Coordinates of C-alpha atoms and ligand atoms in Angstrom, one line a residue:
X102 CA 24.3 -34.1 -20.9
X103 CA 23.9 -30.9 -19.4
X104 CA 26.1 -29.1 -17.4
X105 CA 25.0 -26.5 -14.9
X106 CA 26.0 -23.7 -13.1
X107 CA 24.1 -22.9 -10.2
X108 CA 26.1 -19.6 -8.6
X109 CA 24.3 -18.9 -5.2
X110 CA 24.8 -16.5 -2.6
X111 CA 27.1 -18.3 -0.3
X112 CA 28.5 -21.2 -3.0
X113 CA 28.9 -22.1 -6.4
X114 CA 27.8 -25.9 -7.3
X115 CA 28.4 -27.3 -10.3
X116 CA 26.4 -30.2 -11.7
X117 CA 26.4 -32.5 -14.6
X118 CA 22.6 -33.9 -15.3
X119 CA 22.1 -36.6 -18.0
X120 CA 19.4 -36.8 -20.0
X121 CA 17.2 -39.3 -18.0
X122 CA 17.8 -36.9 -15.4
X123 CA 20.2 -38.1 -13.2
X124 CA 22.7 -36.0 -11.9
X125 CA 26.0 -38.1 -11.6
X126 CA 29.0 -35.4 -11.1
X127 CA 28.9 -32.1 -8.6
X128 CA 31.2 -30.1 -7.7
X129 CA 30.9 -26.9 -5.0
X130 CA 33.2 -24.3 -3.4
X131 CA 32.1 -21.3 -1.0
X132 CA 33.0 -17.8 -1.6
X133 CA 33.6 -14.8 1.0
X134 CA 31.1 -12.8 2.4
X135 CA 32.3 -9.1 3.0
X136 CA 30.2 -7.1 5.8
X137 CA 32.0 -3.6 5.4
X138 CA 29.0 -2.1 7.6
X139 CA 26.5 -3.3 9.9
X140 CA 23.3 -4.2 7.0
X141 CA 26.0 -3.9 3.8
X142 CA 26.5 -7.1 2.3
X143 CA 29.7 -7.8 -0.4
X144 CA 31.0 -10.6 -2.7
X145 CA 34.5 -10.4 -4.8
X146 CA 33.6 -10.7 -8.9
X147 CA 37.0 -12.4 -9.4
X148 CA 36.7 -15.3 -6.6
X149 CA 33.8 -15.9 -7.8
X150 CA 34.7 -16.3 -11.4
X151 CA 37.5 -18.2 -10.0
X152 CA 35.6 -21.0 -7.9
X153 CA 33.0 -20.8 -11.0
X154 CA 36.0 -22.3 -13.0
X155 CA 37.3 -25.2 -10.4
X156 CA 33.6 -26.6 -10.0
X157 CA 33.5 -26.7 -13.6
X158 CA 36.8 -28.1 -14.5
X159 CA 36.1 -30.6 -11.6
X160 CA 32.9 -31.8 -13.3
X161 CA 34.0 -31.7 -16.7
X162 CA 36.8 -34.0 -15.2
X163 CA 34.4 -36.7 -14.1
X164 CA 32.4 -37.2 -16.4
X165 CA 33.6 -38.4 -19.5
X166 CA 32.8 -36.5 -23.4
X167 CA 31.7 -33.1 -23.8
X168 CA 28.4 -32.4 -22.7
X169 CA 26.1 -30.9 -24.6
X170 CA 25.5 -27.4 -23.3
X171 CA 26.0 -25.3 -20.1
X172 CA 23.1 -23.9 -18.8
X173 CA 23.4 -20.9 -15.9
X174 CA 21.1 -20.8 -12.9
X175 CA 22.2 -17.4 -10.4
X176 CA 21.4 -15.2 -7.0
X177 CA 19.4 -12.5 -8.5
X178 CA 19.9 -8.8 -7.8
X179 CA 23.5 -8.9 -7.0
X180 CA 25.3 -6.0 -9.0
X181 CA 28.9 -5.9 -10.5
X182 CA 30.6 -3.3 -12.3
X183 CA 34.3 -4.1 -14.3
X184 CA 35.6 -2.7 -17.2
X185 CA 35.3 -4.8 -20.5
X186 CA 39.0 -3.8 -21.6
X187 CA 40.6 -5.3 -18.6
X188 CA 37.9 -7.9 -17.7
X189 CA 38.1 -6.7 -14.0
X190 CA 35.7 -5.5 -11.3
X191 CA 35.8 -1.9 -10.5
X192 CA 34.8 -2.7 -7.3
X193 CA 32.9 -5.5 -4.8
X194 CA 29.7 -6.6 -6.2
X195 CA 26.9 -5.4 -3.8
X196 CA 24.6 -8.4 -3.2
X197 CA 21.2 -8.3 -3.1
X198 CA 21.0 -8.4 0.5
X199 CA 23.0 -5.0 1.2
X200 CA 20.5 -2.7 2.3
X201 CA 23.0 0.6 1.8
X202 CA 20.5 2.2 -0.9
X203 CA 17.5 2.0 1.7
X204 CA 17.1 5.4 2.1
X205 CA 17.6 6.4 -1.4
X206 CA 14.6 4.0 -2.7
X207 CA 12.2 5.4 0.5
X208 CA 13.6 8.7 -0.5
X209 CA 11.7 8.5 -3.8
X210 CA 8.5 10.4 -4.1
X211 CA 5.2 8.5 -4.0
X212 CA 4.7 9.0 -7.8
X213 CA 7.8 7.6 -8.9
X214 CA 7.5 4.7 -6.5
X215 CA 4.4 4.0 -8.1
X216 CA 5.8 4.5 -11.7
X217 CA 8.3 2.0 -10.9
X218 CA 5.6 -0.7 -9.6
X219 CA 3.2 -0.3 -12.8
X220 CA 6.6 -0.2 -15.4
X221 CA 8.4 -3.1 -13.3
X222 CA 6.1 -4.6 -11.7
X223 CA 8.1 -4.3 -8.5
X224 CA 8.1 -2.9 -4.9
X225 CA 10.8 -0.5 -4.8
X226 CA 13.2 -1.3 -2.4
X227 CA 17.2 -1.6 -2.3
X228 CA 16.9 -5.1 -3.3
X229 CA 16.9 -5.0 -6.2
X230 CA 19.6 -3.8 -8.6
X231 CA 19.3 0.1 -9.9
X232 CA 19.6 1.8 -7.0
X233 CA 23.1 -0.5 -6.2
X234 CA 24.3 0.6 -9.9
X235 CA 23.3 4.3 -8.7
X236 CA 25.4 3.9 -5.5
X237 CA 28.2 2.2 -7.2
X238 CA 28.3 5.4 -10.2
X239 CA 28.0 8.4 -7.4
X240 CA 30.6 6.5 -5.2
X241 CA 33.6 4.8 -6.7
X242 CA 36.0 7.1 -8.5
X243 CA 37.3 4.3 -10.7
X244 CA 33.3 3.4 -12.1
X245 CA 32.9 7.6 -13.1
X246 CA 36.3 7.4 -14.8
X247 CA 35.4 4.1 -16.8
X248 CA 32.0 5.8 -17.9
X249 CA 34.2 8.9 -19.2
X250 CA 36.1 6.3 -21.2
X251 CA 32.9 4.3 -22.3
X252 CA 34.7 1.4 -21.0
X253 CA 31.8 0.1 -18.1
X254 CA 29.8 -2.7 -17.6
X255 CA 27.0 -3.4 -15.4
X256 CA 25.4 -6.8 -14.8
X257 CA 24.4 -9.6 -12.7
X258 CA 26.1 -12.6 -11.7
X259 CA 24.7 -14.3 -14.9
X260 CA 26.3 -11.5 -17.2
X261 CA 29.9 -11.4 -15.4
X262 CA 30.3 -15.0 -15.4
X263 CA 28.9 -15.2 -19.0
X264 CA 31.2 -12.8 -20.2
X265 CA 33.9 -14.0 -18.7
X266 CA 33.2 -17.8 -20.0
X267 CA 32.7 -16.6 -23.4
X268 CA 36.8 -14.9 -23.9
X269 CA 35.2 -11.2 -22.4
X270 CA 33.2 -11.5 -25.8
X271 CA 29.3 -11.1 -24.9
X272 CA 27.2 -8.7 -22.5
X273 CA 24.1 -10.4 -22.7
X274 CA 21.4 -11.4 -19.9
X275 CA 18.3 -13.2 -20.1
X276 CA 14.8 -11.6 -19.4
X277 CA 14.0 -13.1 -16.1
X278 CA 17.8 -11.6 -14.4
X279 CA 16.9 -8.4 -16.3
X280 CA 13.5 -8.2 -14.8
X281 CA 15.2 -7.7 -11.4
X282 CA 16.8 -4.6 -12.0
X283 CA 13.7 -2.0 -11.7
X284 CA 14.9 -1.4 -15.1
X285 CA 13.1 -3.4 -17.3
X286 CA 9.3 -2.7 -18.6
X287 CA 7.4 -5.8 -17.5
X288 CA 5.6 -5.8 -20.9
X289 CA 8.2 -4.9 -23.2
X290 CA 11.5 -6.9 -21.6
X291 CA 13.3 -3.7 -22.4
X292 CA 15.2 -1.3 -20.6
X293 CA 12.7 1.6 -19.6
X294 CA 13.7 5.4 -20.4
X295 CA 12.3 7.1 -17.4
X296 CA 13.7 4.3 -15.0
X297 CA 17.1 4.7 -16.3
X298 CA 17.0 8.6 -16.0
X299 CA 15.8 8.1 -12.9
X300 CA 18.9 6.1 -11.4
X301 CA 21.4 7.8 -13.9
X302 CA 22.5 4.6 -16.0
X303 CA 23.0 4.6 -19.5
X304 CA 22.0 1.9 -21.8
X305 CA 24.8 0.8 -23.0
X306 CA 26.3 0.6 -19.3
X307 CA 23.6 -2.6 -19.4
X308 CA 23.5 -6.0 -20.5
X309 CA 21.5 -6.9 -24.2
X310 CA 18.4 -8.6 -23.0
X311 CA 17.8 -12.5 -24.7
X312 CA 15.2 -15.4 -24.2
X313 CA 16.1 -17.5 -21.6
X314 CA 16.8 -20.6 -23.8
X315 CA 18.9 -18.5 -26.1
X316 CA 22.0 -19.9 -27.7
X317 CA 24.3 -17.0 -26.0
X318 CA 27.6 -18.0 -26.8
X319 CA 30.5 -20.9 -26.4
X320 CA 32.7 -21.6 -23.5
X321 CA 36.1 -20.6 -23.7
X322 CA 38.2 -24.0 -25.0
X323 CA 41.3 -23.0 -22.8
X324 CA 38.9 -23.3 -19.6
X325 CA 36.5 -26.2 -20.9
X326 CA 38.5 -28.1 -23.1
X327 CA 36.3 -28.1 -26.1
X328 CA 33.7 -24.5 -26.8
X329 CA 30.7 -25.8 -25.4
X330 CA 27.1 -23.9 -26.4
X331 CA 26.0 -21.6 -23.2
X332 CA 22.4 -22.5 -23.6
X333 CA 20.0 -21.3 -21.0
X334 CA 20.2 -18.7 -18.4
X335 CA 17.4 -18.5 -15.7
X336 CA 17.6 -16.3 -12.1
X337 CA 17.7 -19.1 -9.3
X338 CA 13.3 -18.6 -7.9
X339 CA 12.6 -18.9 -11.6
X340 CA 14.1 -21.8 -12.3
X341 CA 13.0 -23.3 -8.9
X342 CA 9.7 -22.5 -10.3
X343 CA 10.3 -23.5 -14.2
X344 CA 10.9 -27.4 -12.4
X345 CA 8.3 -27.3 -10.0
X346 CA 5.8 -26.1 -11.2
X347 CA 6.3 -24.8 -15.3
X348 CA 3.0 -23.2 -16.2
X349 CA 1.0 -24.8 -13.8
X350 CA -0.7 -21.6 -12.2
X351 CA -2.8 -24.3 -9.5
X352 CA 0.8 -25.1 -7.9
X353 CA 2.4 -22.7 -5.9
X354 CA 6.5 -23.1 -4.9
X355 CA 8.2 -22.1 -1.9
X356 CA 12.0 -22.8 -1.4
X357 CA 12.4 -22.8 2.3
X358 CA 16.0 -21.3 1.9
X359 CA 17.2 -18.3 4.3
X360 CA 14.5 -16.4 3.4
X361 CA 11.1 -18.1 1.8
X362 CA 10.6 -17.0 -2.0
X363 CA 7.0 -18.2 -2.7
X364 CA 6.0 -18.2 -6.1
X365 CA 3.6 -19.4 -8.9
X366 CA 3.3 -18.4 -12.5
X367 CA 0.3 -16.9 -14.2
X368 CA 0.9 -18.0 -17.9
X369 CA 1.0 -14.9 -20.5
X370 CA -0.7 -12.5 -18.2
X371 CA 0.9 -9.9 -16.1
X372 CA -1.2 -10.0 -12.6
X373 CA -0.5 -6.8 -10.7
X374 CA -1.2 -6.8 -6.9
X375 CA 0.1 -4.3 -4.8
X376 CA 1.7 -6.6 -2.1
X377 CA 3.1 -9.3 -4.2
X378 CA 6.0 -8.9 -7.0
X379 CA 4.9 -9.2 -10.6
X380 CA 8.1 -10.6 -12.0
X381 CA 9.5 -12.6 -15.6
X382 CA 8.7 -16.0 -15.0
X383 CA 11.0 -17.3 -18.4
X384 CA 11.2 -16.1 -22.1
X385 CA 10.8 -19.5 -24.5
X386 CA 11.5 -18.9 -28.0
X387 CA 10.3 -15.3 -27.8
X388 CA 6.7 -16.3 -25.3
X389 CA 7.4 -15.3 -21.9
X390 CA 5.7 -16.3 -18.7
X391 CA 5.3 -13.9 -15.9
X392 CA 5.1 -15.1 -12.3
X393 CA 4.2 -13.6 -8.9
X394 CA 6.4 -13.7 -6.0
X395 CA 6.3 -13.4 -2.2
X396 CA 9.6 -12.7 -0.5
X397 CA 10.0 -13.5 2.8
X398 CA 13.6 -12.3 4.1
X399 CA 13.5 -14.6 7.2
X400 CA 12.7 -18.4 6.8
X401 CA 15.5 -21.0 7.3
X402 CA 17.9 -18.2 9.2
X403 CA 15.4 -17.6 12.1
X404 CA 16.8 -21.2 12.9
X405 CA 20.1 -20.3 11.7
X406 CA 19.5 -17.3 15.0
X407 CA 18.2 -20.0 17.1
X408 CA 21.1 -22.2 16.9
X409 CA 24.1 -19.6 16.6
X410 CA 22.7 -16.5 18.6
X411 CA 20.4 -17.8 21.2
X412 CA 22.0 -21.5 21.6
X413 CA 18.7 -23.0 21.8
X414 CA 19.6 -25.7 19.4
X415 CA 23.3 -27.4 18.2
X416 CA 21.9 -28.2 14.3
X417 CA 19.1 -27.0 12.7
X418 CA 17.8 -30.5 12.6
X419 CA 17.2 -30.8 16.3
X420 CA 14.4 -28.0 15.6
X421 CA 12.2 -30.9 14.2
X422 CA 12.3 -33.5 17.0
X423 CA 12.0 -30.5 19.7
X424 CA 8.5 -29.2 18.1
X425 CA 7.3 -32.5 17.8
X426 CA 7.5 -32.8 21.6
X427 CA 4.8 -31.1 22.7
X428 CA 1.2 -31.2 21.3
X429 CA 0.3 -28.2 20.2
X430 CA 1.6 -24.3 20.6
X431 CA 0.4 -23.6 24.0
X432 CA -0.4 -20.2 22.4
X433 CA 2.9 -19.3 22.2
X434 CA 3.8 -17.7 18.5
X435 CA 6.5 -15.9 16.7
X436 CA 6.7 -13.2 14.4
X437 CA 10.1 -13.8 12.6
X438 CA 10.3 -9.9 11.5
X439 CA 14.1 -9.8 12.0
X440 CA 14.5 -7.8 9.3
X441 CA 11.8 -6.1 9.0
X442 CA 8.8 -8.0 7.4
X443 CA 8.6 -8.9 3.7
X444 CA 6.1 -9.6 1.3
X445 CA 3.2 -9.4 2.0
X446 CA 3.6 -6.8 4.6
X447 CA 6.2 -4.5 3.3
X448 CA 7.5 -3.1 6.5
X449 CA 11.0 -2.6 7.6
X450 CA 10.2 -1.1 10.9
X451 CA 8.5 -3.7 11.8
X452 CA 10.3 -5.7 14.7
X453 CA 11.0 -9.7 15.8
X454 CA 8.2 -10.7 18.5
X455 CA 7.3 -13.7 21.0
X456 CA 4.1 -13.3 22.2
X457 CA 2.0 -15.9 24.6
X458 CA 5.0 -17.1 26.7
X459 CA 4.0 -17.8 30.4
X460 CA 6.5 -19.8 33.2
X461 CA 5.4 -22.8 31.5
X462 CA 7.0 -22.1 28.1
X463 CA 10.0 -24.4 27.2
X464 CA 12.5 -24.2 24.5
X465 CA 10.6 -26.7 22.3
X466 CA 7.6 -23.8 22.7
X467 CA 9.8 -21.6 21.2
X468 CA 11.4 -23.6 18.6
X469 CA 7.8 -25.1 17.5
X470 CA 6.3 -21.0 17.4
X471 CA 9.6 -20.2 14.7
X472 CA 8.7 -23.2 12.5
X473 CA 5.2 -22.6 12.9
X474 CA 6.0 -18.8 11.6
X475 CA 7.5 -20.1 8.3
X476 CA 4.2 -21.8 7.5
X477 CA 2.1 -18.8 8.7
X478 CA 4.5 -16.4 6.5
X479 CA 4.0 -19.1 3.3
X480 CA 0.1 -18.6 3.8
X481 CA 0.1 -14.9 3.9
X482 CA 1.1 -15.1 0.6
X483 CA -0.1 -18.1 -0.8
X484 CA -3.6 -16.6 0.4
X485 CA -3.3 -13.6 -1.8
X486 CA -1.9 -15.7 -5.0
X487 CA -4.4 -18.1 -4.5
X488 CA -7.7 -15.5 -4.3
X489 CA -5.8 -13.3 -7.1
X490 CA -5.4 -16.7 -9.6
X491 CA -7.2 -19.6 -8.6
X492 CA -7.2 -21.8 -5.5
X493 CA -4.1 -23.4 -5.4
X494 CA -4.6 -27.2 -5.3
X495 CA -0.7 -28.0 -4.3
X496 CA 2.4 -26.8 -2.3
X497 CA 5.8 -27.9 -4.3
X498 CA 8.4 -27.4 -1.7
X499 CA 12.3 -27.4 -1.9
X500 CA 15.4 -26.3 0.0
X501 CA 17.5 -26.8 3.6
X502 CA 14.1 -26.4 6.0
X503 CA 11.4 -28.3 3.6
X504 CA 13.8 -31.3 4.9
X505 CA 11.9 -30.4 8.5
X506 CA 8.8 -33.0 8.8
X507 CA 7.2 -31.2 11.5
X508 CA 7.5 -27.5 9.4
X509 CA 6.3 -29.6 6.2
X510 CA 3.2 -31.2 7.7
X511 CA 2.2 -28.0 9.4
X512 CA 2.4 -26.3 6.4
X513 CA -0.1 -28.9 4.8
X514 CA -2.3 -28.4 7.9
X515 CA -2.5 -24.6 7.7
X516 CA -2.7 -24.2 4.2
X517 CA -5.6 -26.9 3.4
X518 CA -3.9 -28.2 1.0
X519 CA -1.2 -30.8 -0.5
X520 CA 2.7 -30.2 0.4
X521 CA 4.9 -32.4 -2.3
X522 CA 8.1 -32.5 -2.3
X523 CA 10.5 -34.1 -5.0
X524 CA 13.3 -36.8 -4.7
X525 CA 15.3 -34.0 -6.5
X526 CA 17.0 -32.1 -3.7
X527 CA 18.9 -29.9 -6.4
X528 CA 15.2 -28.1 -8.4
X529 CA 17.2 -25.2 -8.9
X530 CA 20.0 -26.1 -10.9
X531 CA 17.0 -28.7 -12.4
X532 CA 15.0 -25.8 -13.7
X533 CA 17.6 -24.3 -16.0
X534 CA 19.0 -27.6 -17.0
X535 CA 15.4 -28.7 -18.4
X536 CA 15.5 -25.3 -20.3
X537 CA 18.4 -25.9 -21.7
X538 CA 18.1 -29.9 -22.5
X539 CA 14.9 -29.3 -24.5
X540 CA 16.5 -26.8 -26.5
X541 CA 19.3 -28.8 -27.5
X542 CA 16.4 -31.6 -28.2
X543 CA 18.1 -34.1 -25.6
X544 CA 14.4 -34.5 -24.4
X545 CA 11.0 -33.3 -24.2
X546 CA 9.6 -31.3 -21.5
X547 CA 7.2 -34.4 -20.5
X548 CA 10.3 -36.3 -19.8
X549 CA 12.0 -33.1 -18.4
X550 CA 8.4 -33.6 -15.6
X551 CA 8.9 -37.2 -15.8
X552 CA 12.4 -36.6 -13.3
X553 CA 10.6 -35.7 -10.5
X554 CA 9.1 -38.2 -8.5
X555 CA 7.2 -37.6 -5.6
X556 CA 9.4 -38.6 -2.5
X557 CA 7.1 -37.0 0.4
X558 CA 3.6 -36.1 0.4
X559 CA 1.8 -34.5 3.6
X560 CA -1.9 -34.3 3.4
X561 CA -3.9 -31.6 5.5
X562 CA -5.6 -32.8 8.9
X563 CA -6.4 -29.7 10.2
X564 CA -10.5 -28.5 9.5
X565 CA -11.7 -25.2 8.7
X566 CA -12.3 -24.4 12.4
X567 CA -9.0 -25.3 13.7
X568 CA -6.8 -23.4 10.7
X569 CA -9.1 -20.2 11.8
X570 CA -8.5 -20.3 15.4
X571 CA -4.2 -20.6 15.0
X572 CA -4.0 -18.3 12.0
X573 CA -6.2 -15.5 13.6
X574 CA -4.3 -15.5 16.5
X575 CA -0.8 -15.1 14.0
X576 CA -2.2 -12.1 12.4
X577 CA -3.0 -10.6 15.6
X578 CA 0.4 -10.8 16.3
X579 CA 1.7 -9.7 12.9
X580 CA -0.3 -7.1 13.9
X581 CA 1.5 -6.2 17.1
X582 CA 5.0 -6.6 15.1
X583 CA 4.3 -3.9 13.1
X584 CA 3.2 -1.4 15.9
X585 CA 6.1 -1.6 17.1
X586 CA 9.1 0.5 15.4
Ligands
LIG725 P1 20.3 -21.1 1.1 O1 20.3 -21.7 -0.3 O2 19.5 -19.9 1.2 O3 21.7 -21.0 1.7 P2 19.5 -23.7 2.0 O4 18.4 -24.2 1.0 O5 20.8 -24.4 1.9 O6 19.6 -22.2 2.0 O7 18.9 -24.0 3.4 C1 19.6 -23.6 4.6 C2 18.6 -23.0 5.6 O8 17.7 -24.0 6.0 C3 19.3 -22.5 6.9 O9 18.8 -21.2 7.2 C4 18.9 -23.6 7.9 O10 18.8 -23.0 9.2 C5 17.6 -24.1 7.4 N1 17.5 -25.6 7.7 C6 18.3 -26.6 7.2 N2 17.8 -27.8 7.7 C7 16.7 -27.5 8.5 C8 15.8 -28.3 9.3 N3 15.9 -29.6 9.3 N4 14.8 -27.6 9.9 C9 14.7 -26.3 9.9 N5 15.5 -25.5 9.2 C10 16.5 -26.1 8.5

């Protein structure tokens, strides 16, 4: 049995997965979000290492022997410092959300912009970790001092709760958390020179970089009862990706989450692009897989807006019944840039649009143009993974919106192609368990495929013809979003 820790952004879960695959004990608990300023986003290291422990200690309570390993799933990008002597934060980890290094990262000059994109494979953007280790050095008097005493830590979620389950013993991370820091060379999985002079971090500030199926430790007894091997550690997309879709580069993934991370992995070959991330997919016994990746910022929470903001819905479910009320668009669409637009636009000026609305458009218009824009967002990038790789023969599809039939058989319809999604709600914490169970040889990665069975499968009805007409008339309004700034 494996047990997994999957530490999001909002909630830790906790789940105990059997080796047929069933998942029979979960546990979760939610952890503050601090807003300290308008687009700054905060957690606290020390409630989350403390809600880490109760979903644990509630899991390892219902199911009965020792399992056989922990494995580690994580939100990416989020930055903590603390000081290895004490085992406590210096400070709030930033999350990856917090946009308070924007204008450092569009400060950089054009050359080191593009360094960083053909060393990391990366956009540069305030996403990702350095520039928050940067911000957290030049701005917290406590982080300086520590450095001075050579008693400071950087990591990720992964690395905090990994040193504190292992007695504050090892600072290690595995490639595919490290490969979100705009730190690491894409090719080498090490910590890059002139990216860490560049931010001002020292090396040994930084986590030791492992495969992602290492052996990296054993749980403290006093928390876990017995020391349990820590056996796999994989950033949440990748191990979203690792269950759907492993090295299968004709299946793309998208978790329909708050924001849309569309991804699919291109074997042992780096594939740069310059509007798409080039990312570590997973190291395996020293062979790594690399990945591209589409962000999108706003998916699921342009409903989220709908229901808490504009009052145009009471659950997010109701958004599915409301589209399906009316027979087509009535050329009404929505660009969802509420945040600016992500991949593969790269604009934050870029601004939220309805566009097409006459006296005749109702609410279900407007709800039906947001869910429509998820699936026009998904095709922007599946477009440009599929004419970079190959044509993509499959859509594997998880989180809170791919539960919306109307947004999942659109998305079939626009994109040509097969949406599939698993009777395994929980792929994420799935991904990293598989890693970790065929490591420990409690089964093969055939059975590991063999969970997922297909519970919904929407085939496209749309022809050539009728994707071209709705998806011209979306880029024409992308293309209006991003006048406007
Ligand atoms: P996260 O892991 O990012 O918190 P989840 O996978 O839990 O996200 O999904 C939650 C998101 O999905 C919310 O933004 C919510 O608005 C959206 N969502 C949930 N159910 C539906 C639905 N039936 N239709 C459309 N959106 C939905």
């Amino acid at each position: 049995m494996i047990v997994t820790l999957d530490l999001g952004t909002t909630s830790v879960r906790c789940l105990a997965i059997n080796k047929s695959g069933n998942c029979i004990a979960v546990a979760q608990e939610e952890f503050k979000q601090y807003f300290p300023q308008a687009a700054w986003v905060e957690h606290d290291g020390m409630e989350i290492w403390e809600k880490t422990v109760t979903v644990l200690q509630a899991v390892l309570k219902k199911i009965n022997g020792t399992p056989n390993g922990i494995a580690i799933t994580n939100q990416r990008e989020t930055t903590i410092a603390w000081q290895p002597s004490t085992g406590k934060p210096l400070h709030h980890a930033i999350v990856w959300q917090c946009r308070r290094t924007a204008e450092r990262i569009s400060s950089l000059s054009q050359s080191d912009k593009s360094l960083i994109k053909k060393i990391t494979g990366l956009i540069p953007d305030a996403y990702f970790s350095a520039s928050k280790m940067e911000w957290l050095y030049n701005n917290v008097a406590t982080i300086k001092q520590a450095a001075q005493n050579n008693d400071l830590y950087f990591g990720t979620i992964d690395t905090w709760i990994l040193f504190k389950l292992s007695k504050s013993s090892v600072f290690k991370t595995d490639t595919s958390n490290a490969s979100r820091t705009l730190l690491v060379n894409l090719e080498s999985k090490d910590y890059d020179p002139n990216l860490l002079a560049l931010f001002n971090i020292k090396r040994e500030w930084l986590p030791a970089i492992e495969n992602s199926n290492a052996l990296f430790d054993y749980s403290d007894a006093s928390i876990t009862g017995s020391e349990i091997p820590i056996h796999a550690i994989l950033g949440d997309q990748q191990s979203a990706l690792y269950a759907q879709c492993g090295n299968d580069n004709k299946r793309i993934k998208n978790t329909y989450g708050t924001g849309l991370f569309v991804a699919s992995s291109t074997g042992n070959k780096i594939v740069e692009t310059p509007t798409l991330l080039s990312t570590i997919g997973w190291t395996l016994n020293n062979e790594t897989t690399y990945a591209l990746e589409g962000s999108i910022f706003v998916g699921g929470s342009a409903i989220q807006w709908c229901r808490d903001q504009l009052n145009l819905i009471n659950h997010a479910n109701e958004s599915e019944t409301l589209a399906q009320s009316i027979p087509d668009n009535d050329n009404v669409y929505f660009v969802p840039a509420l945040a600016g637009l992500g991949a593969p636009h790269w604009d934050s000026r870029a601004r939220g649009m309805f566009i097409g609305i006459t006296r005749g458009t109702t609410k279900a218009h407007m709800i039906r143009a947001i869910l429509e824009s998820l699936a026009y967002q998904t095709k922007d990038v599946c477009d440009v993974i599929s004419n970079i790789l190959t044509p993509a023969t499959q859509l594997s599809v998880d989180g809170g919106a791919s539960n919306n039939e109307f947004l999942m058989q659109f998305q079939a319809d626009i994109l040509g192609i097969p949406v599939k999604k698993s009777s395994i709600t929980e792929v994420t914490a799935y991904g990293v368990a598989g890693v970790a169970g065929i490591a420990l040889n409690l089964f093969s990665e055939n059975e590991f495929r063999s969970f997922f069975q297909i519970e919904h499968h929407y085939t496209p009805m749309f022809d050539k013809d009728k994707i071209d007409v709705y998806y011209s008339k979306w880029k024409e309004a992308v293309k209006r979003s991003l006048q406007w700034s």
